[in-house]
Coordinates of C-alpha atoms in Angstrom, one line a residue:
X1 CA -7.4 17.8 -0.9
X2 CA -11.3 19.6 0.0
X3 CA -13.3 17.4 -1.9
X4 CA -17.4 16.9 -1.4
X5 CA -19.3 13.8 -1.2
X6 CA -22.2 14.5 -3.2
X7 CA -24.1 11.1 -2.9
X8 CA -23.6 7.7 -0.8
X9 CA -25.4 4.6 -2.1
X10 CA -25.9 1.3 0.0
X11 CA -28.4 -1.0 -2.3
X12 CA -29.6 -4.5 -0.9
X13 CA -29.8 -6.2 -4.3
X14 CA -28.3 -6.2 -7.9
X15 CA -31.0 -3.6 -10.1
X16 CA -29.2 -4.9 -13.1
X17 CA -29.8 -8.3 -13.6
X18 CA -30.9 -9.8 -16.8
X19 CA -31.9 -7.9 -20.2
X20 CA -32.1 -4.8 -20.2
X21 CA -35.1 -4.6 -22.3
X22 CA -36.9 -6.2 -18.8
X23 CA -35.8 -2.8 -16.9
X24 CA -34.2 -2.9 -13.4
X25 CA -35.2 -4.8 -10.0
X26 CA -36.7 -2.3 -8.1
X27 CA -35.0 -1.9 -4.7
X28 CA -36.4 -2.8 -1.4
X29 CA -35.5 0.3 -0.3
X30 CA -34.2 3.9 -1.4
X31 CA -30.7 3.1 -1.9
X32 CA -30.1 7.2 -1.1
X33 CA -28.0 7.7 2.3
X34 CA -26.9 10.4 4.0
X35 CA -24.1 8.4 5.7
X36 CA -23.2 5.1 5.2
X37 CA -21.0 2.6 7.7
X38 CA -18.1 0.6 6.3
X39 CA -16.2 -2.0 7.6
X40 CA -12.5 -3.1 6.5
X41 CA -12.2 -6.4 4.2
X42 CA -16.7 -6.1 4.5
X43 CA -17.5 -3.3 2.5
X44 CA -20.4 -0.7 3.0
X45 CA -23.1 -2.5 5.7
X46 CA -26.3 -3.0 3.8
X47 CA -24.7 -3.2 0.5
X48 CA -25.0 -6.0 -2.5
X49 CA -21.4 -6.6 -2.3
X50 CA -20.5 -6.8 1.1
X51 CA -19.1 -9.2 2.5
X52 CA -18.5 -11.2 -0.8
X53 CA -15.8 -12.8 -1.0
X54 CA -15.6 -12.4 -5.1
X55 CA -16.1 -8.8 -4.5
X56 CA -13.6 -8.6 -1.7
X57 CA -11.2 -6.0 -3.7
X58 CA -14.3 -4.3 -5.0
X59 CA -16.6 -4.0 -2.0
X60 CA -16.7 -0.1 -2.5
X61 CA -17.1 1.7 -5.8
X62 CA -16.2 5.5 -6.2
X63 CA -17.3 7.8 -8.8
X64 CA -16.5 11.3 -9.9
X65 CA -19.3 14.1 -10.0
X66 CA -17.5 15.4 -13.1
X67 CA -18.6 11.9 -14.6
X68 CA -22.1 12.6 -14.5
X69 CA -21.6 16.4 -15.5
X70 CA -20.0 14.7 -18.6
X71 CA -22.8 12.8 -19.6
X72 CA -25.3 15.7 -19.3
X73 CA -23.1 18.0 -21.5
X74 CA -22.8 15.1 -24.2
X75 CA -26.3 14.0 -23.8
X76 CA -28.0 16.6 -22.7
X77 CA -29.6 18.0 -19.7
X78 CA -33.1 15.8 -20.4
X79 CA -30.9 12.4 -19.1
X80 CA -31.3 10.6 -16.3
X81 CA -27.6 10.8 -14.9
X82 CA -27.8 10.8 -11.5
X83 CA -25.8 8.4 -8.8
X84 CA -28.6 5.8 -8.6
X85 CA -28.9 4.9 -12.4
X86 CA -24.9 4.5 -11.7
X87 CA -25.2 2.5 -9.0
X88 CA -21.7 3.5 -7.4
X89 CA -21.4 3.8 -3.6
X90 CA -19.4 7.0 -2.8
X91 CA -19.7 10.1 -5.6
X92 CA -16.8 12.7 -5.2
X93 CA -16.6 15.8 -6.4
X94 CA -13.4 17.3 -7.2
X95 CA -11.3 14.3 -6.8
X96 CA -9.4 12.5 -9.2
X97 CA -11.5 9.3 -8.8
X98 CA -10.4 8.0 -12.7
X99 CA -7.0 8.0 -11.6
X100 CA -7.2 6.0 -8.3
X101 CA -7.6 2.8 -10.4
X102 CA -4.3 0.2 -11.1
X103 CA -2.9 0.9 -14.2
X104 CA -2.9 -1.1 -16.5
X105 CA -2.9 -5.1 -16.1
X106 CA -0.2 -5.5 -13.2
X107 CA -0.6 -1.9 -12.0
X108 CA -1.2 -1.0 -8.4
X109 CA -4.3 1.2 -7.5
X110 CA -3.5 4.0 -5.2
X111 CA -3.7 4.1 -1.3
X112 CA -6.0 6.7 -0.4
X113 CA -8.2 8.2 2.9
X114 CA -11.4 9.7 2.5
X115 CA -12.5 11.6 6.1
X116 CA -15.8 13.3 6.0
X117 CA -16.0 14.1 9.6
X118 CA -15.9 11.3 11.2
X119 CA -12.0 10.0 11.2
X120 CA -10.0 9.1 8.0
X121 CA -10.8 5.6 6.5
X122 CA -8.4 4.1 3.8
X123 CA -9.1 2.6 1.2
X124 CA -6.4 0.5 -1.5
X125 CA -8.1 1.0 -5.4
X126 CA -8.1 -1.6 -7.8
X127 CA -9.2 -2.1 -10.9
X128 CA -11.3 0.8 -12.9
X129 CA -15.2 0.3 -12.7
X130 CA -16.0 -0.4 -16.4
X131 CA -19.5 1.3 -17.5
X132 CA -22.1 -1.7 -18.7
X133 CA -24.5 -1.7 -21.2
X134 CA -27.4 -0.6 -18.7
X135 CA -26.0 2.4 -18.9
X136 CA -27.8 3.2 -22.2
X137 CA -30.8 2.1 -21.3
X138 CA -31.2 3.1 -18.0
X139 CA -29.7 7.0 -18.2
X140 CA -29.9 7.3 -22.3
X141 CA -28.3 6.2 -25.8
X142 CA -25.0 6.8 -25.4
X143 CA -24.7 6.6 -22.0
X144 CA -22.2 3.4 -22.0
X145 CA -20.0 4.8 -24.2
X146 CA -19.3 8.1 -22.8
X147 CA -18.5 7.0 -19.5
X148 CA -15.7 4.7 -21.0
X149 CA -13.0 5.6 -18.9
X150 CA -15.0 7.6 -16.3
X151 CA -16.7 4.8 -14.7
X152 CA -14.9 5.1 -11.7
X153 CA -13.4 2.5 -9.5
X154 CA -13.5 -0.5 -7.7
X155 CA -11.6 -0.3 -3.8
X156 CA -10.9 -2.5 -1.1
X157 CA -12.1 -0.9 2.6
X158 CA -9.2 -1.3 4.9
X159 CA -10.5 0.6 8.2
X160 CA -13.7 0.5 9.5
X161 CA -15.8 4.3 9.9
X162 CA -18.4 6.0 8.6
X163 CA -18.8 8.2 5.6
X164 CA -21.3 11.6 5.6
X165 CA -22.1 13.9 2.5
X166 CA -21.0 17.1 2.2
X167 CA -17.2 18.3 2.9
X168 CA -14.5 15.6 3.1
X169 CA -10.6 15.4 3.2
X170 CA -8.9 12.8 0.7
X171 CA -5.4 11.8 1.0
X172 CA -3.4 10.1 -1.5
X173 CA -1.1 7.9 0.7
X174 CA 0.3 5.8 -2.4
X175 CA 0.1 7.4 -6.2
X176 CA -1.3 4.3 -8.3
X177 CA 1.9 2.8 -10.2
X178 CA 1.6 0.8 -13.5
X179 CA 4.7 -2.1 -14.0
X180 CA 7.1 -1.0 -16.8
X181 CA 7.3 -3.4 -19.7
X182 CA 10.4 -5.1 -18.6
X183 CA 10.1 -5.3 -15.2
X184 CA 10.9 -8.4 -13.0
X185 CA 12.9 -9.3 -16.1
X186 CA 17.1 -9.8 -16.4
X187 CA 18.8 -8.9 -19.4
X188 CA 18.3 -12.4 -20.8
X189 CA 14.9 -12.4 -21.1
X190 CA 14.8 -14.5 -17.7
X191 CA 13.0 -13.7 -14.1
X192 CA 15.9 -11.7 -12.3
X193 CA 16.0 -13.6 -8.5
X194 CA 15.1 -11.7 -5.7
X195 CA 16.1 -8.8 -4.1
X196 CA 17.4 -8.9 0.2
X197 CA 14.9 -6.2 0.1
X198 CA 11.7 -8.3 -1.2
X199 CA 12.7 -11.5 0.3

């Protein structure tokens, strides 16, 4: 699907670190890019989580557009909802960015490419980027909780390539797949052995 990448975001250091009520680290530099470079199982060079291994399945965080368009229509056009009081790397506009994420606790996130010019790069979704409490203070009161489950999502990078605003292709390779109740389970209740095909 044609979707657009309205703003890429590489930021040295964490802006949201202690209370709230202290305001944000400044950054080093203006976190802002036109392009940005990631590498696979690294994350976006330059970036606070890259390269981390506690991060290593949420190296790269995508949000929708839409998100931020929310937040002005419930909070008003005065708010300061732009990418870098999010503080996601990648904003997409029309993509289903929400959706990408596992769901559910056991879910699988989709599979997905993202090509803005410069060859496809894939990326495997994980959990959903929950919205934190600086979100009131740093964009406006009420912030945090209208963003509840359009915060976006956390990936994992699996190619290295670069990523430019402006037009880009996404794919969906895998749909995301949430784990029916019973799965994995036989009729007694017990763990059903394993399949030729998984072993």
């Amino acid at each position: 699907m044609r979707v657009e990448v309205t703003a890429l975001l590489a930021a040295s250091r964490h802006a949201y670190e202690g209370r709230p009520a202290d305001g944000p680290r400044p950054d080093p530099e203006p976190p802002l890019r036109r392009e940005v470079r990631v590498r696979a199982g690294h994350g976006i060079v330059g970036d606070r989580y890259a390269g981390r291994p506690a991060h290593a399945r949420a190296a790269v965080t995508l949000l929708a557009a839409e998100s931020l368009d929310h937040l002005r229509a419930v909070l008003g056009d005065a708010v300061d909802a732009t990418p870098q009081a999010m503080r996601r790397n990648v904003v997409l506009r029309g993509a289903p960015v929400d959706a990408l994420a596992a769901p559910g606790r056991g879910g699988t996130g989709a599979l997905f490419a993202l090509d803005s010019g410069d060859g496809p790069v894939r990326f495997r979704a994980h959990r959903a980027a929950a919205p934190c409490r600086w979100m009131d203070t740093e964009i406006g009161d009420g912030a945090w909780a209208a963003l509840r489950g359009r915060g976006g999502v956390r990936c994992e990078p699996l190619d290295d390539g670069v990523l430019r605003l402006g037009s880009a292709e996404l794919t969906i390779l895998e749909p995301a797949t949430a784990v029916p109740p019973d799965a994995g389970h036989g009729p007694s209740g017990g763990m059903s052995p394993p399949s030729a095909a998984t072993t």
